[in-house]
Amino acid sequence: METIEADIVIIGGGPAGCTCALYTSRADLKTVILDKNPSVGALAVTHQIANYPGVDSEMSGDALLTLMRDQAVRYGADYRRAQVFGVDLAGDLKTVYTPEGTFKAKALVLATGAMGRPASFKGEADYLGRGVSYCATCDGAFYRGREVAVVGVNKEAVEEAQVLTKFASKVHWITSNDPKQEDFHAQELIRRDNVKHWSKTRLMLINGNDSGVTGITVKPRSKDEEETLALEGVFVYMSGSKPITDFLGDQIALKEDGGVVVDDFMSTTSEGVWAIGDIRNTPFKQAVVAASDGCIAAMAIDRYLNSRKSIRVDWVHQ
Ligand SMILES: Cc1cc2nc3c(=O)[nH]c(=O)nc-3n(C[C@H](O)[C@H](O)[C@H](O)COP(=O)(O)OP(=O)(O)OC[C@H]3O[C@@H](n4cnc5c(N)ncnc54)[C@H](O)[C@@H]3O)c2cc1C
């Protein structure tokens, strides 16, 4: 698999990550942004962003994010869609693992936001990594010819279920609310031969044994009885509001509320690693705050990589 080296790898392509990339690219630092899905972050799902300075009050969060991403790419940032599932923070070069390849960088920036959630279905935590997964692109191939379930109705659930249809013999799509009729991708998914849509159905329990998931128990709203399905994989895509730090293990300090601990320069407790935006679990989760964090980290990284004593401001052009 490909190994790519850069000065900076930024995990997360929201306003925090894209702003950081804009500044580091302009400082001539080789910058890679790894983003699992440009449609699922907090700004991407914001219907209308009326309070970001200087933009039209009718603009959607998605449109603003596209502008930010395009601007960073225009200055040289290498934006890639990839879900990070692990990092190694030891040593001078930080290593980032994705299904698409391994990335190594002198500076690592964590900008995955706070749209995560704690495991909340019965059995979810018990079988995490043993049949329960949050990444079809990472784990889908393990389920070739087997039955799996996808839980959730958001855009990410639809895209990940599409990936799974290439491998699994059957994909059970469990949605507590039905997807909209005008959602073309969801309707196309439902029509696929190896998809069974469990409409208005709740996941009650993930069943398993020592070797992992063996099935799930569901409760359709239209029936009095629960039903048990035999399958081997459960892919969960529910929204939440918890900092996304699961890929870090216990390699950096977190606050009690789950946010990453940083100093005034957005440096974490691990040298060469910064954290910006909602992943810090700031009390003021706003796009402009996330963008500001990205700028601060970028300038601190420029100083760190070039062993400068002082921060060099972006507007001093020689
Ligand atoms: C419904 C809603 C409405 C809001 N309205 C406003 C508003 O009107 N004005 C305002 O200023 N703010 C608003 N906010 C808050 C604002 O959107 C956030 O504060 C801001 O988007 C945080 O930016 P971020 O870059 O830290 O995270 P996010 O925008 O959440 O971006 C994180 C990115 O990281 C990616 N990612 C996550 N995990 C991984 C992984 N393992 N590997 C690779 N990539 C990963 C995600 O796909 C996403 O693209 C709103 C938030 C919500 C949820």
CSV table of C-alpha atoms and ligand atoms in Angstrom, one decimal:
chain,number,residue,atom,x,y,z
A,1,MET,CA,0.0,0.0,0.0
A,2,GLU,CA,1.1,3.6,-0.7
A,3,THR,CA,3.1,5.6,1.9
A,4,ILE,CA,3.0,9.3,1.4
A,5,GLU,CA,5.2,11.8,3.2
A,6,ALA,CA,4.3,15.4,3.9
A,7,ASP,CA,5.3,18.3,6.1
A,8,ILE,CA,1.8,18.3,7.6
A,9,VAL,CA,-1.1,15.9,7.7
A,10,ILE,CA,-4.4,17.3,8.8
A,11,ILE,CA,-7.1,14.8,9.8
A,12,GLY,CA,-10.5,16.4,9.0
A,13,GLY,CA,-11.6,18.7,6.2
A,14,GLY,CA,-14.0,21.0,8.1
A,15,PRO,CA,-13.5,24.7,8.6
A,16,ALA,CA,-10.7,24.1,11.1
A,17,GLY,CA,-8.8,21.7,8.9
A,18,CYS,CA,-9.3,23.7,5.6
A,19,THR,CA,-8.2,26.9,7.2
A,20,CYS,CA,-5.1,25.3,8.7
A,21,ALA,CA,-4.3,23.9,5.2
A,22,LEU,CA,-4.8,27.3,3.6
A,23,TYR,CA,-2.2,28.9,5.8
A,24,THR,CA,0.3,26.0,5.8
A,25,SER,CA,0.1,25.7,1.9
A,26,ARG,CA,0.6,29.4,1.6
A,27,ALA,CA,3.7,29.0,3.8
A,28,ASP,CA,5.0,26.5,1.2
A,29,LEU,CA,4.6,23.5,3.5
A,30,LYS,CA,3.6,20.2,1.9
A,31,THR,CA,0.1,19.7,3.3
A,32,VAL,CA,-2.3,16.7,3.0
A,33,ILE,CA,-5.9,16.9,4.3
A,34,LEU,CA,-7.5,13.5,5.0
A,35,ASP,CA,-11.3,13.8,5.2
A,36,LYS,CA,-13.6,10.8,5.6
A,37,ASN,CA,-16.6,12.5,4.0
A,38,PRO,CA,-17.0,16.2,3.1
A,39,SER,CA,-20.8,15.9,3.7
A,40,VAL,CA,-21.0,14.8,7.3
A,41,GLY,CA,-19.1,17.3,9.4
A,42,ALA,CA,-20.9,20.0,11.5
A,43,LEU,CA,-20.5,22.8,8.9
A,44,ALA,CA,-21.4,20.5,6.0
A,45,VAL,CA,-24.8,19.7,7.6
A,46,THR,CA,-25.5,23.3,8.5
A,47,HIS,CA,-28.5,24.4,6.5
A,48,GLN,CA,-27.8,28.1,6.5
A,49,ILE,CA,-24.8,29.9,7.8
A,50,ALA,CA,-25.8,33.5,8.5
A,51,ASN,CA,-23.1,34.5,11.0
A,52,TYR,CA,-19.8,33.7,9.2
A,53,PRO,CA,-18.2,37.1,8.6
A,54,GLY,CA,-18.4,38.3,5.0
A,55,VAL,CA,-20.5,35.6,3.4
A,56,ASP,CA,-24.1,35.9,2.1
A,57,SER,CA,-26.6,35.2,4.9
A,58,GLU,CA,-28.4,32.7,2.6
A,59,MET,CA,-25.3,30.6,2.1
A,60,SER,CA,-25.5,26.9,3.2
A,61,GLY,CA,-22.7,25.5,5.4
A,62,ASP,CA,-21.9,23.0,2.6
A,63,ALA,CA,-21.4,25.9,0.1
A,64,LEU,CA,-19.1,27.8,2.5
A,65,LEU,CA,-17.1,24.6,3.2
A,66,THR,CA,-16.7,24.0,-0.5
A,67,LEU,CA,-15.2,27.5,-0.9
A,68,MET,CA,-12.8,26.9,2.0
A,69,ARG,CA,-11.7,23.6,0.6
A,70,ASP,CA,-11.2,24.9,-2.9
A,71,GLN,CA,-9.2,27.8,-1.6
A,72,ALA,CA,-6.9,25.5,0.3
A,73,VAL,CA,-6.5,23.3,-2.7
A,74,ARG,CA,-5.8,26.3,-5.0
A,75,TYR,CA,-2.8,27.1,-2.8
A,76,GLY,CA,-1.5,23.6,-3.1
A,77,ALA,CA,-3.1,21.5,-0.3
A,78,ASP,CA,-3.6,17.9,-1.3
A,79,TYR,CA,-7.2,17.0,-0.3
A,80,ARG,CA,-8.0,13.3,-0.1
A,81,ARG,CA,-11.0,11.4,0.9
A,82,ALA,CA,-9.9,8.8,3.5
A,83,GLN,CA,-11.1,7.7,6.9
A,84,VAL,CA,-8.3,7.6,9.5
A,85,PHE,CA,-8.6,4.6,11.7
A,86,GLY,CA,-5.3,4.8,13.6
A,87,VAL,CA,-2.3,7.0,14.3
A,88,ASP,CA,1.2,6.4,15.8
A,89,LEU,CA,2.4,9.6,17.5
A,90,ALA,CA,5.8,8.2,18.7
A,91,GLY,CA,9.0,9.6,17.1
A,92,ASP,CA,9.6,12.7,14.9
A,93,LEU,CA,7.5,11.4,12.0
A,94,LYS,CA,3.8,10.9,12.9
A,95,THR,CA,2.1,8.0,11.1
A,96,VAL,CA,-1.5,8.0,10.0
A,97,TYR,CA,-3.3,4.9,8.9
A,98,THR,CA,-6.2,4.8,6.4
A,99,PRO,CA,-7.6,2.1,4.1
A,100,GLU,CA,-6.2,4.2,1.1
A,101,GLY,CA,-2.6,4.3,2.4
A,102,THR,CA,-0.3,5.3,5.2
A,103,PHE,CA,0.7,9.0,5.7
A,104,LYS,CA,3.8,10.3,7.5
A,105,ALA,CA,4.3,13.9,8.6
A,106,LYS,CA,6.5,16.1,10.7
A,107,ALA,CA,3.4,17.8,12.1
A,108,LEU,CA,0.0,16.3,12.6
A,109,VAL,CA,-3.2,18.3,13.1
A,110,LEU,CA,-6.3,16.7,14.6
A,111,ALA,CA,-9.5,18.4,13.2
A,112,THR,CA,-12.1,15.7,13.2
A,113,GLY,CA,-14.8,17.8,14.9
A,114,ALA,CA,-17.4,16.7,17.4
A,115,MET,CA,-20.0,14.8,15.4
A,116,GLY,CA,-19.2,11.5,17.1
A,117,ARG,CA,-21.3,9.6,19.6
A,118,PRO,CA,-20.6,7.1,22.3
A,119,ALA,CA,-21.6,3.5,21.6
A,120,SER,CA,-25.3,3.4,22.6
A,121,PHE,CA,-26.9,0.3,21.2
A,122,LYS,CA,-26.9,-2.8,23.4
A,123,GLY,CA,-23.9,-4.9,22.4
A,124,GLU,CA,-22.3,-2.2,20.3
A,125,ALA,CA,-19.3,-1.6,22.6
A,126,ASP,CA,-19.0,-5.3,23.3
A,127,TYR,CA,-18.5,-6.2,19.7
A,128,LEU,CA,-16.7,-3.1,18.4
A,129,GLY,CA,-13.9,-4.4,16.1
A,130,ARG,CA,-15.5,-7.9,16.2
A,131,GLY,CA,-18.3,-7.3,13.8
A,132,VAL,CA,-19.3,-3.8,14.8
A,133,SER,CA,-17.7,-1.2,12.6
A,134,TYR,CA,-18.0,2.5,11.7
A,135,CYS,CA,-16.2,2.3,8.3
A,136,ALA,CA,-17.4,0.2,5.4
A,137,THR,CA,-14.5,1.4,3.2
A,138,CYS,CA,-12.1,0.0,5.9
A,139,ASP,CA,-13.8,-3.2,6.7
A,140,GLY,CA,-16.3,-4.0,3.9
A,141,ALA,CA,-14.0,-6.5,2.2
A,142,PHE,CA,-14.1,-8.7,5.3
A,143,TYR,CA,-17.8,-9.4,4.6
A,144,ARG,CA,-17.6,-10.7,1.1
A,145,GLY,CA,-20.5,-13.1,0.6
A,146,ARG,CA,-21.9,-12.5,4.1
A,147,GLU,CA,-24.9,-10.7,5.5
A,148,VAL,CA,-24.5,-7.3,7.2
A,149,ALA,CA,-26.6,-4.5,8.6
A,150,VAL,CA,-26.3,-0.8,8.2
A,151,VAL,CA,-27.9,1.4,10.9
A,152,GLY,CA,-28.8,5.0,10.2
A,153,VAL,CA,-30.4,7.2,7.6
A,154,ASN,CA,-27.9,10.0,7.0
A,155,LYS,CA,-25.8,10.6,3.9
A,156,GLU,CA,-22.9,8.7,5.3
A,157,ALA,CA,-25.1,5.6,6.0
A,158,VAL,CA,-26.3,5.7,2.4
A,159,GLU,CA,-22.8,5.9,1.0
A,160,GLU,CA,-21.4,3.3,3.2
A,161,ALA,CA,-24.3,0.9,2.5
A,162,GLN,CA,-23.5,1.4,-1.2
A,163,VAL,CA,-19.9,0.3,-0.6
A,164,LEU,CA,-21.1,-2.8,1.3
A,165,THR,CA,-23.4,-3.9,-1.6
A,166,LYS,CA,-20.2,-4.7,-3.5
A,167,PHE,CA,-19.1,-7.2,-1.0
A,168,ALA,CA,-22.0,-8.5,1.2
A,169,SER,CA,-24.5,-11.1,0.0
A,170,LYS,CA,-27.2,-9.0,1.7
A,171,VAL,CA,-27.3,-5.6,3.3
A,172,HIS,CA,-30.1,-5.0,5.8
A,173,TRP,CA,-30.6,-1.3,6.0
A,174,ILE,CA,-32.2,-0.3,9.3
A,175,THR,CA,-33.7,3.2,9.5
A,176,SER,CA,-35.9,4.5,12.4
A,177,ASN,CA,-37.2,7.2,10.0
A,178,ASP,CA,-37.6,6.7,6.3
A,179,PRO,CA,-35.3,8.4,3.8
A,180,LYS,CA,-36.9,11.2,1.8
A,181,GLN,CA,-38.6,10.3,-1.5
A,182,GLU,CA,-36.4,12.9,-3.3
A,183,ASP,CA,-33.2,11.5,-1.9
A,184,PHE,CA,-32.1,9.9,-5.1
A,185,HIS,CA,-29.2,8.0,-3.7
A,186,ALA,CA,-31.2,6.5,-0.8
A,187,GLN,CA,-34.0,5.4,-3.2
A,188,GLU,CA,-31.4,3.8,-5.6
A,189,LEU,CA,-29.9,2.0,-2.7
A,190,ILE,CA,-33.3,0.5,-1.7
A,191,ARG,CA,-33.8,-0.8,-5.2
A,192,ARG,CA,-30.6,-2.8,-5.3
A,193,ASP,CA,-31.1,-6.6,-5.4
A,194,ASN,CA,-29.0,-7.3,-2.3
A,195,VAL,CA,-30.5,-4.6,-0.1
A,196,LYS,CA,-33.4,-5.2,2.3
A,197,HIS,CA,-34.7,-1.9,3.7
A,198,TRP,CA,-36.2,-2.2,7.2
A,199,SER,CA,-38.4,0.9,7.2
A,200,LYS,CA,-39.3,2.6,10.5
A,201,THR,CA,-37.4,0.0,12.4
A,202,ARG,CA,-35.3,0.3,15.6
A,203,LEU,CA,-32.2,-1.7,16.4
A,204,MET,CA,-32.7,-3.2,19.8
A,205,LEU,CA,-29.7,-5.4,20.4
A,206,ILE,CA,-26.5,-6.6,18.7
A,207,ASN,CA,-26.1,-10.3,19.5
A,208,GLY,CA,-22.8,-12.2,19.5
A,209,ASN,CA,-20.5,-14.7,21.1
A,210,ASP,CA,-16.8,-15.2,21.6
A,211,SER,CA,-16.1,-15.0,17.9
A,212,GLY,CA,-18.0,-11.8,17.4
A,213,VAL,CA,-21.4,-10.6,16.0
A,214,THR,CA,-23.9,-13.3,15.2
A,215,GLY,CA,-27.0,-11.2,14.6
A,216,ILE,CA,-29.2,-8.3,15.6
A,217,THR,CA,-32.7,-7.9,17.1
A,218,VAL,CA,-34.9,-5.3,15.5
A,219,LYS,CA,-38.4,-3.9,16.2
A,220,PRO,CA,-40.4,-2.6,13.2
A,221,ARG,CA,-42.8,0.1,14.2
A,222,SER,CA,-45.6,-1.7,12.3
A,223,LYS,CA,-45.3,-5.0,14.3
A,224,ASP,CA,-45.8,-6.0,17.9
A,225,GLU,CA,-43.0,-8.5,18.0
A,226,GLU,CA,-39.2,-8.0,17.7
A,227,GLU,CA,-37.4,-10.0,15.0
A,228,THR,CA,-33.9,-11.5,15.1
A,229,LEU,CA,-31.7,-11.5,12.0
A,230,ALA,CA,-28.6,-13.7,11.6
A,231,LEU,CA,-25.7,-11.7,10.2
A,232,GLU,CA,-22.0,-11.1,10.8
A,233,GLY,CA,-21.4,-7.3,10.5
A,234,VAL,CA,-23.1,-4.2,11.9
A,235,PHE,CA,-22.1,-0.8,10.5
A,236,VAL,CA,-23.5,2.1,12.6
A,237,TYR,CA,-23.9,5.7,11.3
A,238,MET,CA,-25.8,7.7,13.9
A,239,SER,CA,-25.1,11.4,14.5
A,240,GLY,CA,-23.9,12.7,17.9
A,241,SER,CA,-22.1,15.5,19.5
A,242,LYS,CA,-19.0,14.0,21.0
A,243,PRO,CA,-15.4,14.9,20.0
A,244,ILE,CA,-14.1,12.3,17.5
A,245,THR,CA,-11.0,10.9,19.1
A,246,ASP,CA,-11.5,7.1,18.8
A,247,PHE,CA,-8.6,6.8,16.3
A,248,LEU,CA,-6.1,8.2,18.8
A,249,GLY,CA,-6.2,5.4,21.4
A,250,ASP,CA,-4.7,6.8,24.6
A,251,GLN,CA,-1.8,8.7,23.0
A,252,ILE,CA,-2.8,12.2,24.0
A,253,ALA,CA,-4.5,13.8,26.9
A,254,LEU,CA,-8.2,14.5,26.8
A,255,LYS,CA,-10.3,16.6,29.1
A,256,GLU,CA,-13.1,15.1,31.2
A,257,ASP,CA,-15.6,16.2,28.6
A,258,GLY,CA,-13.8,14.3,25.8
A,259,GLY,CA,-12.2,17.4,24.2
A,260,VAL,CA,-8.4,17.3,23.4
A,261,VAL,CA,-6.2,19.3,25.8
A,262,VAL,CA,-4.3,22.1,24.0
A,263,ASP,CA,-2.2,25.2,24.9
A,264,ASP,CA,-2.5,28.7,23.5
A,265,PHE,CA,-0.9,27.5,20.2
A,266,MET,CA,-3.3,24.6,19.8
A,267,SER,CA,-0.4,22.2,20.7
A,268,THR,CA,-1.5,18.9,22.3
A,269,THR,CA,0.4,17.1,25.0
A,270,SER,CA,2.2,15.1,22.3
A,271,GLU,CA,5.0,17.1,20.6
A,272,GLY,CA,4.4,17.7,16.9
A,273,VAL,CA,0.6,17.2,17.3
A,274,TRP,CA,-2.0,20.0,17.2
A,275,ALA,CA,-5.8,19.9,17.7
A,276,ILE,CA,-8.2,22.5,16.4
A,277,GLY,CA,-11.9,23.2,16.1
A,278,ASP,CA,-14.7,21.2,17.8
A,279,ILE,CA,-12.4,18.3,18.7
A,280,ARG,CA,-11.4,20.6,21.6
A,281,ASN,CA,-15.0,20.6,22.8
A,282,THR,CA,-14.9,24.4,23.2
A,283,PRO,CA,-17.9,26.0,24.8
A,284,PHE,CA,-18.4,28.1,21.6
A,285,LYS,CA,-18.7,25.7,18.7
A,286,GLN,CA,-18.8,28.1,15.7
A,287,ALA,CA,-17.3,27.9,12.2
A,288,VAL,CA,-15.4,31.2,12.8
A,289,VAL,CA,-13.8,29.8,16.0
A,290,ALA,CA,-12.8,26.6,14.2
A,291,ALA,CA,-11.3,28.6,11.4
A,292,SER,CA,-9.4,30.8,13.9
A,293,ASP,CA,-8.0,27.7,15.6
A,294,GLY,CA,-6.8,26.5,12.2
A,295,CYS,CA,-4.9,29.8,11.6
A,296,ILE,CA,-3.3,29.7,15.0
A,297,ALA,CA,-2.1,26.1,14.6
A,298,ALA,CA,-0.8,26.8,11.1
A,299,MET,CA,1.4,29.7,12.3
A,300,ALA,CA,2.6,27.7,15.3
A,301,ILE,CA,3.5,24.8,13.0
A,302,ASP,CA,5.4,27.1,10.6
A,303,ARG,CA,7.5,28.3,13.5
A,304,TYR,CA,8.0,24.7,14.8
A,305,LEU,CA,9.1,23.3,11.5
A,306,ASN,CA,11.4,26.2,10.6
A,307,SER,CA,12.7,26.5,14.2
A,308,ARG,CA,11.7,30.2,14.2
A,309,LYS,CA,11.7,31.9,17.6
A,310,SER,CA,8.7,34.0,16.7
A,311,ILE,CA,5.4,33.5,14.8
A,312,ARG,CA,5.7,34.8,11.2
A,313,VAL,CA,2.4,36.5,10.2
A,314,ASP,CA,0.9,35.5,6.9
A,315,TRP,CA,0.8,39.0,5.5
A,316,VAL,CA,4.5,39.7,5.6
A,317,HIS,CA,5.5,38.9,2.0
A,318,GLN,CA,9.1,39.1,1.0
B,1,LIG,C1,-26.7,21.6,12.9
B,1,LIG,C2,-25.6,22.6,13.2
B,1,LIG,C3,-25.8,23.9,12.9
B,1,LIG,C4,-24.7,24.8,13.1
B,1,LIG,N1,-24.9,26.2,12.8
B,1,LIG,C5,-23.8,27.0,12.9
B,1,LIG,C6,-23.9,28.4,12.5
B,1,LIG,O1,-25.0,28.8,12.0
B,1,LIG,N2,-22.8,29.2,12.6
B,1,LIG,C7,-21.6,28.7,13.0
B,1,LIG,O2,-20.7,29.5,13.1
B,1,LIG,N3,-21.5,27.4,13.4
B,1,LIG,C8,-22.5,26.6,13.4
B,1,LIG,N4,-22.4,25.3,13.8
B,1,LIG,C9,-21.1,24.8,14.3
B,1,LIG,C10,-20.0,24.7,13.3
B,1,LIG,O3,-20.5,24.0,12.2
B,1,LIG,C11,-18.8,23.9,13.9
B,1,LIG,O4,-18.4,24.6,15.1
B,1,LIG,C12,-17.7,23.7,12.9
B,1,LIG,O5,-18.1,23.1,11.7
B,1,LIG,C13,-16.5,22.9,13.5
B,1,LIG,O6,-15.6,22.7,12.6
B,1,LIG,P1,-14.5,21.5,12.6
B,1,LIG,O7,-13.7,21.7,11.4
B,1,LIG,O8,-13.9,21.5,14.0
B,1,LIG,O9,-15.4,20.2,12.5
B,1,LIG,P2,-16.4,19.7,11.4
B,1,LIG,O10,-17.0,20.8,10.6
B,1,LIG,O11,-17.3,18.7,12.1
B,1,LIG,O12,-15.5,18.9,10.4
B,1,LIG,C14,-14.9,17.7,10.8
B,1,LIG,C15,-14.4,16.9,9.5
B,1,LIG,O13,-13.6,15.8,10.0
B,1,LIG,C16,-14.0,14.6,9.2
B,1,LIG,N5,-13.7,13.4,10.0
B,1,LIG,C17,-14.2,13.0,11.1
B,1,LIG,N6,-13.7,11.8,11.5
B,1,LIG,C18,-12.7,11.5,10.6
B,1,LIG,C19,-11.7,10.5,10.5
B,1,LIG,N7,-11.7,9.5,11.3
B,1,LIG,N8,-10.9,10.5,9.4
B,1,LIG,C20,-11.0,11.5,8.5
B,1,LIG,N9,-11.8,12.5,8.6
B,1,LIG,C21,-12.7,12.6,9.6
B,1,LIG,C22,-15.5,14.8,8.9
B,1,LIG,O14,-15.9,14.1,7.8
B,1,LIG,C23,-15.6,16.3,8.7
B,1,LIG,O15,-15.4,16.6,7.4
B,1,LIG,C24,-23.4,24.4,13.6
B,1,LIG,C25,-23.3,23.0,13.9
B,1,LIG,C26,-24.3,22.1,13.7
B,1,LIG,C27,-24.1,20.6,14.0
